mmCIF file of C-alpha atoms in Angstrom:
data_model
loop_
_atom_site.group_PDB
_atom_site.id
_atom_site.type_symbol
_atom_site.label_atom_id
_atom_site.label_comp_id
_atom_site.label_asym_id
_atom_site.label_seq_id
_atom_site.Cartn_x
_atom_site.Cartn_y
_atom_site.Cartn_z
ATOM 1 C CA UNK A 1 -15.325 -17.444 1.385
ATOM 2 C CA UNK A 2 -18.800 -18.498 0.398
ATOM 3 C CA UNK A 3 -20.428 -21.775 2.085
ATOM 4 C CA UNK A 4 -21.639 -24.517 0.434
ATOM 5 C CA UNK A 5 -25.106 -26.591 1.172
ATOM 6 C CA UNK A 6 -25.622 -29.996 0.408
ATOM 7 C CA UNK A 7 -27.675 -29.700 -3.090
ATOM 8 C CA UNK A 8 -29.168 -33.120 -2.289
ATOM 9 C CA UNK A 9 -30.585 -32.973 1.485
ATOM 10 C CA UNK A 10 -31.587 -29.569 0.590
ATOM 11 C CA UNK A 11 -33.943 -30.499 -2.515
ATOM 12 C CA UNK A 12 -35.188 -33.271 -0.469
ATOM 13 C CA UNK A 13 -36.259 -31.168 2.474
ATOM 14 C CA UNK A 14 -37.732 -29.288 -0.652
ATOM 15 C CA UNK A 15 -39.470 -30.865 -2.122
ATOM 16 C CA UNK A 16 -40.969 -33.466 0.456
ATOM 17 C CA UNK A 17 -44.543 -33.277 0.621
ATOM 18 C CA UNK A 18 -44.772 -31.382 -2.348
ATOM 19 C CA UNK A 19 -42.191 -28.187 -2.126
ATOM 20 C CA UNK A 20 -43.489 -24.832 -1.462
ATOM 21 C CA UNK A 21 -47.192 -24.493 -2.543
ATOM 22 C CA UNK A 22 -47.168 -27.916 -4.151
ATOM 23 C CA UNK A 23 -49.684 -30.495 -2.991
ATOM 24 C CA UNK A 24 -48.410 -33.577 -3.239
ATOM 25 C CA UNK A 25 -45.229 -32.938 -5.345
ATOM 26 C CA UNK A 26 -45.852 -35.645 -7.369
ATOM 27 C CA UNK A 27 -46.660 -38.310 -5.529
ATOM 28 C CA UNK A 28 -45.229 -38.318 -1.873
ATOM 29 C CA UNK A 29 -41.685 -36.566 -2.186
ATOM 30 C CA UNK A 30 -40.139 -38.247 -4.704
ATOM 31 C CA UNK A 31 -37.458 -36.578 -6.815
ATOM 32 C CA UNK A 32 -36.607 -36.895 -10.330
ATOM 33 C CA UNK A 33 -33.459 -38.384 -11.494
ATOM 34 C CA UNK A 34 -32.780 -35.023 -13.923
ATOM 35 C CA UNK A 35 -33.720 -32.983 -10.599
ATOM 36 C CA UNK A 36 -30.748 -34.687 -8.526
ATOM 37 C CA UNK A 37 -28.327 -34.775 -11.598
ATOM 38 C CA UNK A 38 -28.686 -30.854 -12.004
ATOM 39 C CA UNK A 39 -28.628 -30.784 -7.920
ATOM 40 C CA UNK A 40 -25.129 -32.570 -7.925
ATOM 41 C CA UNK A 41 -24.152 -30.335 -9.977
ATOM 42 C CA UNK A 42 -24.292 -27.650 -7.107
ATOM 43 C CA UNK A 43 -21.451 -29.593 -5.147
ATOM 44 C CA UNK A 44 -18.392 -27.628 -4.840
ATOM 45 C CA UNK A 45 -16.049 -28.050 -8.097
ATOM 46 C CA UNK A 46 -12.478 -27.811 -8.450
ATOM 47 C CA UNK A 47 -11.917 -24.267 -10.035
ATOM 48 C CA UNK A 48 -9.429 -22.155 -11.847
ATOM 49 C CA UNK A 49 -9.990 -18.328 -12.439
ATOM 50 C CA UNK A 50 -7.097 -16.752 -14.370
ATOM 51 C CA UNK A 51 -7.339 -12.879 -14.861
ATOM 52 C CA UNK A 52 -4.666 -10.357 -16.013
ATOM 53 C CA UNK A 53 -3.628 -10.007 -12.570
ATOM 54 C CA UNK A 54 -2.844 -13.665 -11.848
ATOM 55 C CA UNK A 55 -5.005 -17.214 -11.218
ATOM 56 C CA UNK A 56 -6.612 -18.594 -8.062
ATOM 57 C CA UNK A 57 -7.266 -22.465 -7.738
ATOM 58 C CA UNK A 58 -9.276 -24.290 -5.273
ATOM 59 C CA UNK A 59 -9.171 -28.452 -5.732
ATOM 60 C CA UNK A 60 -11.982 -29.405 -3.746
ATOM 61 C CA UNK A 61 -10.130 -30.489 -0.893
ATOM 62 C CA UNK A 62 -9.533 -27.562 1.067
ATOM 63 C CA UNK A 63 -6.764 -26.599 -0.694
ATOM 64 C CA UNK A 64 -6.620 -22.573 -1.835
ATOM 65 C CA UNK A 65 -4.172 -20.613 -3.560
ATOM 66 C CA UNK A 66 -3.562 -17.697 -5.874
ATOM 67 C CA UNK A 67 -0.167 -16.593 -7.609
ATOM 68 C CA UNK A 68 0.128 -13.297 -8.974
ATOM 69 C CA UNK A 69 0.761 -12.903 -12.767
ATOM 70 C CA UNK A 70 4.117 -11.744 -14.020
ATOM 71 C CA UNK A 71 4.968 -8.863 -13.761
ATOM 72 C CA UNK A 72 3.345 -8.275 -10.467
ATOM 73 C CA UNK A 73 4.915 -11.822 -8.887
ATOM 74 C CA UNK A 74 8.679 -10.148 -9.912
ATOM 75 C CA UNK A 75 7.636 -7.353 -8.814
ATOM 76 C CA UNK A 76 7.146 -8.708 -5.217
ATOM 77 C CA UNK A 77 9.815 -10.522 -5.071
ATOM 78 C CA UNK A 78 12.071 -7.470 -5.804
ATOM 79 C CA UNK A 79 10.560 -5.075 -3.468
ATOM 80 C CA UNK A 80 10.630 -7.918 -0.454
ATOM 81 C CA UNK A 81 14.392 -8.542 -1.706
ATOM 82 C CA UNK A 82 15.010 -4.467 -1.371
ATOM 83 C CA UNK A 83 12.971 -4.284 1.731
ATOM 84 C CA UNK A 84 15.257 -6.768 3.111
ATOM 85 C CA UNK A 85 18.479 -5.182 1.645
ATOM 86 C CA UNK A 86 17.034 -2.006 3.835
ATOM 87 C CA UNK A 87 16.267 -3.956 6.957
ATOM 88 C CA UNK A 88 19.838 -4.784 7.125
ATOM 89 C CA UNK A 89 20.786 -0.922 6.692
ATOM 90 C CA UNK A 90 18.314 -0.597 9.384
ATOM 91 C CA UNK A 91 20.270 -2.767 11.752
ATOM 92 C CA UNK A 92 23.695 -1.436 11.432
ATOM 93 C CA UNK A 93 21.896 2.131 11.509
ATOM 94 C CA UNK A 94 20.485 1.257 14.758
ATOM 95 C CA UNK A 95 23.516 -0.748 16.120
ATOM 96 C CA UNK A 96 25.988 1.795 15.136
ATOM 97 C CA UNK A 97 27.830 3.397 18.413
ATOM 98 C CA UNK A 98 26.823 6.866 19.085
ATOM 99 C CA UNK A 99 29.182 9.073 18.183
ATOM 100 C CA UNK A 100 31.429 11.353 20.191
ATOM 101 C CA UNK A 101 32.657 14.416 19.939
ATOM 102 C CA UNK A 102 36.550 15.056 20.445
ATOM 103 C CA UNK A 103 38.389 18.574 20.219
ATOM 104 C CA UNK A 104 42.261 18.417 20.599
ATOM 105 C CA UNK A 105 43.792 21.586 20.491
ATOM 106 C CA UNK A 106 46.986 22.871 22.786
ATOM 107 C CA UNK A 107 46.560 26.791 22.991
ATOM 108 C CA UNK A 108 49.716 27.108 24.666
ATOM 109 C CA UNK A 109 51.489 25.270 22.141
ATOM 110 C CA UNK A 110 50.106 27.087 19.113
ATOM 111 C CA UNK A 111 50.683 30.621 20.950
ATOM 112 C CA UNK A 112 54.577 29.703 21.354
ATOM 113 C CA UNK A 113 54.531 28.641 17.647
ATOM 114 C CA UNK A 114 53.042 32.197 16.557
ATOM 115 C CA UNK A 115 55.248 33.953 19.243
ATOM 116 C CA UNK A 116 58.009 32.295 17.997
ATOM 117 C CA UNK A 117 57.153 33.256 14.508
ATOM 118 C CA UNK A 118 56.441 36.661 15.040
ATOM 119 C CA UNK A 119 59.346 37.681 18.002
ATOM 120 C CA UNK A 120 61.658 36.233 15.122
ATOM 121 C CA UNK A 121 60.357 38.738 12.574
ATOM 122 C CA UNK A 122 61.219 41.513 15.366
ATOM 123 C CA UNK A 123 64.885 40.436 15.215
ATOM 124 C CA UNK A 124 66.537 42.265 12.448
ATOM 125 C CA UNK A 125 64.737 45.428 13.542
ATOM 126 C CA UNK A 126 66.473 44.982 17.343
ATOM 127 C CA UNK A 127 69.738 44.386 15.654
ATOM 128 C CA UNK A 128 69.420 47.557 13.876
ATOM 129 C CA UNK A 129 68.695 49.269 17.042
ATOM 130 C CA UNK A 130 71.483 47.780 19.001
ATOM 131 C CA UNK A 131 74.027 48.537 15.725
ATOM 132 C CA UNK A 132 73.018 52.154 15.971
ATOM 133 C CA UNK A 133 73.081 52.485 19.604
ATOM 134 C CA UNK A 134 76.740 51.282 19.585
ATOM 135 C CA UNK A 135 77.592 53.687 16.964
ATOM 136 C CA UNK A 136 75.680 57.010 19.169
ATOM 137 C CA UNK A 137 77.561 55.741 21.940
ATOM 138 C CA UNK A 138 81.206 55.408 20.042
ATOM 139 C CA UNK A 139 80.578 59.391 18.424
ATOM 140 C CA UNK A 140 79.030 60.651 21.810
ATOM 141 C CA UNK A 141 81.753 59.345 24.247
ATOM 142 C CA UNK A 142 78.650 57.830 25.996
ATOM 143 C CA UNK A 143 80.626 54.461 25.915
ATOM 144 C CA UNK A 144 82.163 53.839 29.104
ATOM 145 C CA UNK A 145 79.081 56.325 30.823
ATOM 146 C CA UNK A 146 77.704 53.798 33.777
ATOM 147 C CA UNK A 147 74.875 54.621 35.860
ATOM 148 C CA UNK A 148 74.378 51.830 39.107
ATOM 149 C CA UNK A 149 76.824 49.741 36.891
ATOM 150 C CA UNK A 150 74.926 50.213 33.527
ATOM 151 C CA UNK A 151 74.904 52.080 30.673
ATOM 152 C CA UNK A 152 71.693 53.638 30.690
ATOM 153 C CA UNK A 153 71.537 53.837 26.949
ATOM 154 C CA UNK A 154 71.553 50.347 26.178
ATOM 155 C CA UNK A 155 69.434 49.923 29.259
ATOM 156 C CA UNK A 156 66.767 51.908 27.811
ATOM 157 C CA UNK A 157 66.894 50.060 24.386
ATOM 158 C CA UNK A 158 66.802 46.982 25.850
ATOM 159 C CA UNK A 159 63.683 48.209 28.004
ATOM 160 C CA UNK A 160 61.972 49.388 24.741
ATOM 161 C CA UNK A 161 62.597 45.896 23.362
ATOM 162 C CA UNK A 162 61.689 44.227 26.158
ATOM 163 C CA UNK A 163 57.929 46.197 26.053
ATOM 164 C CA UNK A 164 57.732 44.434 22.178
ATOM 165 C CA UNK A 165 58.124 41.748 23.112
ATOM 166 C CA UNK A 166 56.002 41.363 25.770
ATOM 167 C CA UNK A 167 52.877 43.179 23.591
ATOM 168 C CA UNK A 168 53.724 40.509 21.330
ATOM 169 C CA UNK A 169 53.216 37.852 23.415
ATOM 170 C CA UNK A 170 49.840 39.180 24.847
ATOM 171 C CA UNK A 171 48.686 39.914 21.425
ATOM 172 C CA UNK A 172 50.018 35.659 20.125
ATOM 173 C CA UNK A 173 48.506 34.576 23.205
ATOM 174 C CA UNK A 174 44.932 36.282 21.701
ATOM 175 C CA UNK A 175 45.332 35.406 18.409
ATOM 176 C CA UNK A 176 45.824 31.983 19.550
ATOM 177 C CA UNK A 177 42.803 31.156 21.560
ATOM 178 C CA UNK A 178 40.659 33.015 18.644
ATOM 179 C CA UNK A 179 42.419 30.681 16.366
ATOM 180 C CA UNK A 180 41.067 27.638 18.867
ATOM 181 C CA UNK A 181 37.816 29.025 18.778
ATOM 182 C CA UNK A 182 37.429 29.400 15.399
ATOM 183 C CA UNK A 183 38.733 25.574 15.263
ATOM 184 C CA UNK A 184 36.132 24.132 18.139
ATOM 185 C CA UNK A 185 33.264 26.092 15.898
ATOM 186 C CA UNK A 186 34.207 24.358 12.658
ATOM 187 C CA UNK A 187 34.965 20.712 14.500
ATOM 188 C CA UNK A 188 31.550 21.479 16.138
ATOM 189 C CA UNK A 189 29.514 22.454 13.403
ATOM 190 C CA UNK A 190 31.450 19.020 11.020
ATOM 191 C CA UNK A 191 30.397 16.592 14.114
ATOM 192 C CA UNK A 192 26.628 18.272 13.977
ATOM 193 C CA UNK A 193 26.434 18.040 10.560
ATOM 194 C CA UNK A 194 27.341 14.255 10.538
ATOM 195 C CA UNK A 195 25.287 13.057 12.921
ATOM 196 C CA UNK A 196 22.437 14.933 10.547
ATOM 197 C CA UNK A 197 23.434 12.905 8.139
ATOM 198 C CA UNK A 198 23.494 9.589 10.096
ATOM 199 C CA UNK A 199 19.754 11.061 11.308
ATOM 200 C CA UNK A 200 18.571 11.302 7.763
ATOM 201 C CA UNK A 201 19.984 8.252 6.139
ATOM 202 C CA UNK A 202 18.039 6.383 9.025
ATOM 203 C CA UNK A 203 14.725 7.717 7.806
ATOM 204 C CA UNK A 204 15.543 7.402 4.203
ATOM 205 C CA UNK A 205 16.315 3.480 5.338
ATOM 206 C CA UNK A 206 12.902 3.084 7.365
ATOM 207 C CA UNK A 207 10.918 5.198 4.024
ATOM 208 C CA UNK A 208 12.406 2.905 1.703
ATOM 209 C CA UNK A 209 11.712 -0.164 3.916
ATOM 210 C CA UNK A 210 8.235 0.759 4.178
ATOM 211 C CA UNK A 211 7.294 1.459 0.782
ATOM 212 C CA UNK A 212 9.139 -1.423 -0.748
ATOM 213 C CA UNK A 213 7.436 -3.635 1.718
ATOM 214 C CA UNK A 214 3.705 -2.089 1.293
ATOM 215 C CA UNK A 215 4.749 -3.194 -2.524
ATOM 216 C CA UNK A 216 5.111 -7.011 -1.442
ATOM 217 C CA UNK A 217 2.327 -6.595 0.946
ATOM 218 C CA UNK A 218 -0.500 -5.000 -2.099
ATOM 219 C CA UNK A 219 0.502 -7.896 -4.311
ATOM 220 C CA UNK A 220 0.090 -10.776 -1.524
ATOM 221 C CA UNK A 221 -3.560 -8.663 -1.221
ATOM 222 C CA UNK A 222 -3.758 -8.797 -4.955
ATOM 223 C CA UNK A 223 -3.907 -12.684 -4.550
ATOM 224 C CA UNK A 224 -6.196 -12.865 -1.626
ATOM 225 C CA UNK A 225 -8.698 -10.941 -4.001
ATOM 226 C CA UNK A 226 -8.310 -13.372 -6.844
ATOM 227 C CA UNK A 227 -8.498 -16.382 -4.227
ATOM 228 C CA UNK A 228 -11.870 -14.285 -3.075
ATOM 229 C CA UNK A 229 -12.934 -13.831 -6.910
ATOM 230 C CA UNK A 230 -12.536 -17.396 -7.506
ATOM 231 C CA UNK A 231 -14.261 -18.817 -4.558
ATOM 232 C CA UNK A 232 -17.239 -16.318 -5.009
ATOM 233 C CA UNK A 233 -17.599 -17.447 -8.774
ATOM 234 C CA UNK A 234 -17.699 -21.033 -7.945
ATOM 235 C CA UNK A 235 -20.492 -20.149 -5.157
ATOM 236 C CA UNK A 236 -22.456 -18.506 -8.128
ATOM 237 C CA UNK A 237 -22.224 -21.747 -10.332
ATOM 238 C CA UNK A 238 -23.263 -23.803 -7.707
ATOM 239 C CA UNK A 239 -25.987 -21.465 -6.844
ATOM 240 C CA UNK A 240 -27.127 -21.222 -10.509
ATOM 241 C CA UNK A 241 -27.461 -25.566 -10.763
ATOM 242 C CA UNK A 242 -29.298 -25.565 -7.024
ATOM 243 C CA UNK A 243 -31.508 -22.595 -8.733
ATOM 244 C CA UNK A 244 -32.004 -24.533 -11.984
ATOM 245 C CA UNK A 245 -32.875 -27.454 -9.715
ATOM 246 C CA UNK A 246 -35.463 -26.043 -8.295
ATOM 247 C CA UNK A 247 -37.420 -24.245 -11.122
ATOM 248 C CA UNK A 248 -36.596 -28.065 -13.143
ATOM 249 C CA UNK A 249 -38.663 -29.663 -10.164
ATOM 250 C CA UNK A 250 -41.365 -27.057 -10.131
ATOM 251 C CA UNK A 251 -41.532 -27.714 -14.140
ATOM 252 C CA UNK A 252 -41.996 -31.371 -13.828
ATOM 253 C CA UNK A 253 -45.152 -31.073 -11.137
ATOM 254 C CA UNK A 254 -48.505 -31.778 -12.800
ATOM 255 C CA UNK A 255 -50.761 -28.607 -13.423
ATOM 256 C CA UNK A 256 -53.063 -30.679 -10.740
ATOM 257 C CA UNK A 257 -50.659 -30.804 -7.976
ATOM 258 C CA UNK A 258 -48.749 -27.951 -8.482
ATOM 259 C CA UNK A 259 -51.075 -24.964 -8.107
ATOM 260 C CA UNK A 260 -52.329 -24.522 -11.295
ATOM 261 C CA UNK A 261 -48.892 -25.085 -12.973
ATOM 262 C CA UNK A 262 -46.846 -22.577 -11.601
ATOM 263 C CA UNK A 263 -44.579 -24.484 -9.312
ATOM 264 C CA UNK A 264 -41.328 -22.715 -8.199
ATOM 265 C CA UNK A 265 -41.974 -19.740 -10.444
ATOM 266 C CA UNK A 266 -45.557 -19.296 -9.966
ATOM 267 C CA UNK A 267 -44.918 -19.040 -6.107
ATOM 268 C CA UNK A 268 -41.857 -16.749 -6.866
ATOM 269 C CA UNK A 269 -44.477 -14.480 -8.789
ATOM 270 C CA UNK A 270 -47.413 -14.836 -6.168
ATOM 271 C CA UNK A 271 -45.460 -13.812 -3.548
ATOM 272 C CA UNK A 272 -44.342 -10.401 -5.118
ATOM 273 C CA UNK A 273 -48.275 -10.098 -6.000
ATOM 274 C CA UNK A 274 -51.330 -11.131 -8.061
ATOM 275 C CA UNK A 275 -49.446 -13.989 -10.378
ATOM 276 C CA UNK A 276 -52.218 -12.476 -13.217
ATOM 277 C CA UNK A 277 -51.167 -9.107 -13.187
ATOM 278 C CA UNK A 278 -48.518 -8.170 -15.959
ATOM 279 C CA UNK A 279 -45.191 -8.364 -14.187
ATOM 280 C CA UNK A 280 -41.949 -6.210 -15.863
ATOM 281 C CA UNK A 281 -39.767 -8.867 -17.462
ATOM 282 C CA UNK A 282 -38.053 -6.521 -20.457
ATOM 283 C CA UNK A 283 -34.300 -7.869 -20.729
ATOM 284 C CA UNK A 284 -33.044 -4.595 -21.055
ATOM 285 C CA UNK A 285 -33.628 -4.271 -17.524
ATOM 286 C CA UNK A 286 -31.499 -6.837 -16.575
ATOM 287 C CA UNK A 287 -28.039 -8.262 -15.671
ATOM 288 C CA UNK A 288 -26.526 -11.301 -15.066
ATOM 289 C CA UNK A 289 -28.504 -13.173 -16.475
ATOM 290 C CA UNK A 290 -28.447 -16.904 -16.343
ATOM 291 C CA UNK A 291 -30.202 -19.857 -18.065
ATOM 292 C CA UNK A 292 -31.561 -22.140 -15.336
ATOM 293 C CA UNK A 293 -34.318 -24.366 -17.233
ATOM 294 C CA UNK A 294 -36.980 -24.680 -19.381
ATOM 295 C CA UNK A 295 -40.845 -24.631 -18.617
ATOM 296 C CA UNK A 296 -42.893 -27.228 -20.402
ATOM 297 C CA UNK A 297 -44.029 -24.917 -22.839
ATOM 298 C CA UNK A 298 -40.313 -24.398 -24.203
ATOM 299 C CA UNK A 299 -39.663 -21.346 -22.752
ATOM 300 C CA UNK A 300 -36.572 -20.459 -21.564
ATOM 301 C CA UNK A 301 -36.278 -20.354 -17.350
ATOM 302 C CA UNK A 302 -33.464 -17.437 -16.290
ATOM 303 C CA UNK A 303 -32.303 -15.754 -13.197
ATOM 304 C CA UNK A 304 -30.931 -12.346 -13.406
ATOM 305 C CA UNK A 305 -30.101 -9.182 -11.028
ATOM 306 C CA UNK A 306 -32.233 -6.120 -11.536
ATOM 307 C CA UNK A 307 -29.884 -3.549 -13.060
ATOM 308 C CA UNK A 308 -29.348 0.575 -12.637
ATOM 309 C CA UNK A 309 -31.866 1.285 -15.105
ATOM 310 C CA UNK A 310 -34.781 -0.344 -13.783
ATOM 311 C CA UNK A 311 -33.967 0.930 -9.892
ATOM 312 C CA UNK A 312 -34.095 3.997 -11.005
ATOM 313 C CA UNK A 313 -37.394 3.899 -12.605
ATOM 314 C CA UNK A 314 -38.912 1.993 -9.945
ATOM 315 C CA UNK A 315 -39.661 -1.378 -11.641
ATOM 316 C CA UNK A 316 -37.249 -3.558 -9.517
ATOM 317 C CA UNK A 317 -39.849 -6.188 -8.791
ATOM 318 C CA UNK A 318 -37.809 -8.794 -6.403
ATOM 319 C CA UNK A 319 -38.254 -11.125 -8.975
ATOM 320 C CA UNK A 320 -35.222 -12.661 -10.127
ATOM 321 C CA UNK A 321 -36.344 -15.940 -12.109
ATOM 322 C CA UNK A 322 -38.646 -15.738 -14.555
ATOM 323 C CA UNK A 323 -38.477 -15.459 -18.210
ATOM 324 C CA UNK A 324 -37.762 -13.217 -20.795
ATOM 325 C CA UNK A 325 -40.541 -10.449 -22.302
ATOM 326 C CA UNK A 326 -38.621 -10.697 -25.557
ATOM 327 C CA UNK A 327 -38.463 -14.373 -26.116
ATOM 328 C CA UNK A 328 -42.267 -14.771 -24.963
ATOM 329 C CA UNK A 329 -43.117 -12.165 -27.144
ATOM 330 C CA UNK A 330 -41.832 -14.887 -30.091
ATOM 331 C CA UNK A 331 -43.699 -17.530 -28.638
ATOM 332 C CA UNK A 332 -46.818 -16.086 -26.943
ATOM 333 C CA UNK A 333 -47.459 -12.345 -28.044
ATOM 334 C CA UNK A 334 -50.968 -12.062 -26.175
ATOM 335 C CA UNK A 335 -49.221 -12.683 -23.051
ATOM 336 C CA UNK A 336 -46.570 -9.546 -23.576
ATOM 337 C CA UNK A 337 -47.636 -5.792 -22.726
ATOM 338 C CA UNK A 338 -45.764 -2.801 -24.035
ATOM 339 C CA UNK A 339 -45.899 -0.131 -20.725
ATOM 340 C CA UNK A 340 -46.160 3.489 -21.097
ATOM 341 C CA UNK A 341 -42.668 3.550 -20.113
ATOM 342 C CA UNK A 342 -41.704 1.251 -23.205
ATOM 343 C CA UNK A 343 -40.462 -1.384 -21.000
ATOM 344 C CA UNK A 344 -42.184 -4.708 -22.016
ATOM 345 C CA UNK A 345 -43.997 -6.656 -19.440
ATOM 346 C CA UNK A 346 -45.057 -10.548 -19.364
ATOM 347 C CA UNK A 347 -48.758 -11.807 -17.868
ATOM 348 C CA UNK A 348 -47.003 -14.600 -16.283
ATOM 349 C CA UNK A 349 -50.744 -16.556 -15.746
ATOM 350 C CA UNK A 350 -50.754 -16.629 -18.726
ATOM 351 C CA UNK A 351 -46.784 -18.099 -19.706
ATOM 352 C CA UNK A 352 -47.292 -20.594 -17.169
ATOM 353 C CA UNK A 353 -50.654 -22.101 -18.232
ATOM 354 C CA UNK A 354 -50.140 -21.449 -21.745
#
């Protein structure tokens, strides 16, 4: 934020004794009653600047503030109403009990199941055998043959079946710890790919926090630059009346106690070299450019900012109140010269004693 002076004190201070290069001032110190007025006018105003972005207000009483223009206000106020919408997410995310991974699976269990299943396909194909065996035995006369109290033809079937049976339960009992394999890999790889998940919809929580929030955040900067803009273009108006002051003052001293006339402007000019040498004064070399006053001889009193055009071609004087070449050129042509470089140039000994 720019600082204010007190306009007032400082022209006193100014101008007592005679301002800068005076002698006298007048008449010991006093100021003019137009001199103060315009000085006054320096004090710090309410103000109101109101751009396409928004409006920034300061009512002379230390009180600042800016407010973003629709649709950049609503636009705020929906990405700090998402970013809180996220920040929530966030939470539970965060407060959400690590999972755990549980595999239930009974291998015994399932390899009776598939034993079960499969011995009972064996069945008709043993009752075959034992059907037929009866029959061999009944043609044969093998039936009442006993060997250690058994009939070694049914004991041999019931060996062979026997063997079956017991391939078939090594071969269930296989099958069903590849089956519980096969289910731990699949529970494994669901559980892995769910906590991925979780992973990821954390970050796409925090990435849409952020951004929403940076939204809120660029428009609330938004309004500190128009709260900036304003303050800084109040500063220049106040500037401009404490400027205008001062040339005004350096107007009203007489030729006889004022240097030859020049006052304010005449020192400006001396100090930046011979005040009878030509100076560069061409508006076309100039921005910003402000009325401040008026000399005696009814020209018009300005201050400006050298622009591009005349840094590059050197003729940035550090002059920055004077007049204009074109207007003088209206009013006193002997006291404009056209340079070489076509930029018109103002014999300021001349504008000020003319």
């Amino acid at each position: 934020m720019s600082k204010y002076i007190n306009p007032e004190q400082s022209f006193r201070s100014y101008h007592k004794g005679g301002g800068k290069g005076g002698g006298g001032g007048g008449g010991g110190g006093g100021v003019s009653p137009e001199v103060m007025e315009m000085a006054k006018k320096g004090n710090f105003k309410p103000f109101t600047l109101t751009t396409s972005a928004g409006e920034s207000f300061g009512d002379g009483e230390g009180k600042f503030g800016a407010q973003a223009a629709s649709p950049f206000s609503d636009l705020q106020a929906q990405a700090l109403q998402g970013a809180g919408g996220f920040l929530t997410g966030i939470t539970d995310q965060f407060n959400r009990p690590a999972g755990e991974f549980n595999f239930n699976s009974d291998v015994n269990a399932a390899q009776q199941d598939l034993f079960a299943s499969q011995s009972a396909l064996l069945q008709p194909a043993f009752q075959q055998q034992n059907d037929m065996l009866k029959s061999n035995m009944l043609g044969g006369g093998r039936m009442g043959l006993q060997v250690n109290g058994q009939n070694p033809d049914v004991f041999g079937l019931g060996e062979m079946q026997n063997q079956q049976l017991a391939q078939l339960a090594s071969s269930t009992r296989q099958q069903a710890l590849g089956e519980q394999a096969q289910a731990y890999g699949m529970d494994s790889s669901t559980f892995g790919i769910n906590q991925g998940l979780q992973q990821q919809r954390g970050q796409n929580l925090m990435q849409g926090f952020g951004a929403l929030f940076g939204t809120g955040s660029a428009v609330a900067d938004q309004e500190l630059a128009l709260l900036q803009a304003g303050s800084n273009a109040e500063a220049m108006r106040g500037q401009s009346y404490i400027g205008a002051a001062g040339a005004l003052a350096a107007g009203m001293q007489p030729p006889e106690k004022s240097g030859g006339g020049k006052g304010l402007l005449g020192s400006a000019i001396g100090a930046a070299g011979n005040v009878a040498a030509a100076k560069v004064s061409d508006m076309r070399l100039k921005d910003n450019i402000v009325k401040v006053g008026e000399l005696p001889n009814g020209l018009n009193l300005y201050t400006w900012t050298w622009n591009d055009k005349a840094k590059e071609a050197g003729l940035d004087t550090g002059i920055e109140l004077g007049v204009m070449a074109q207007e003088v050129l209206e009013v006193l042509p002997s006291a404009v010269i056209k340079g070489e470089d076509g930029y018109l140039r103002v014999n300021y000994s001349e504008v000020l004693n003319g």
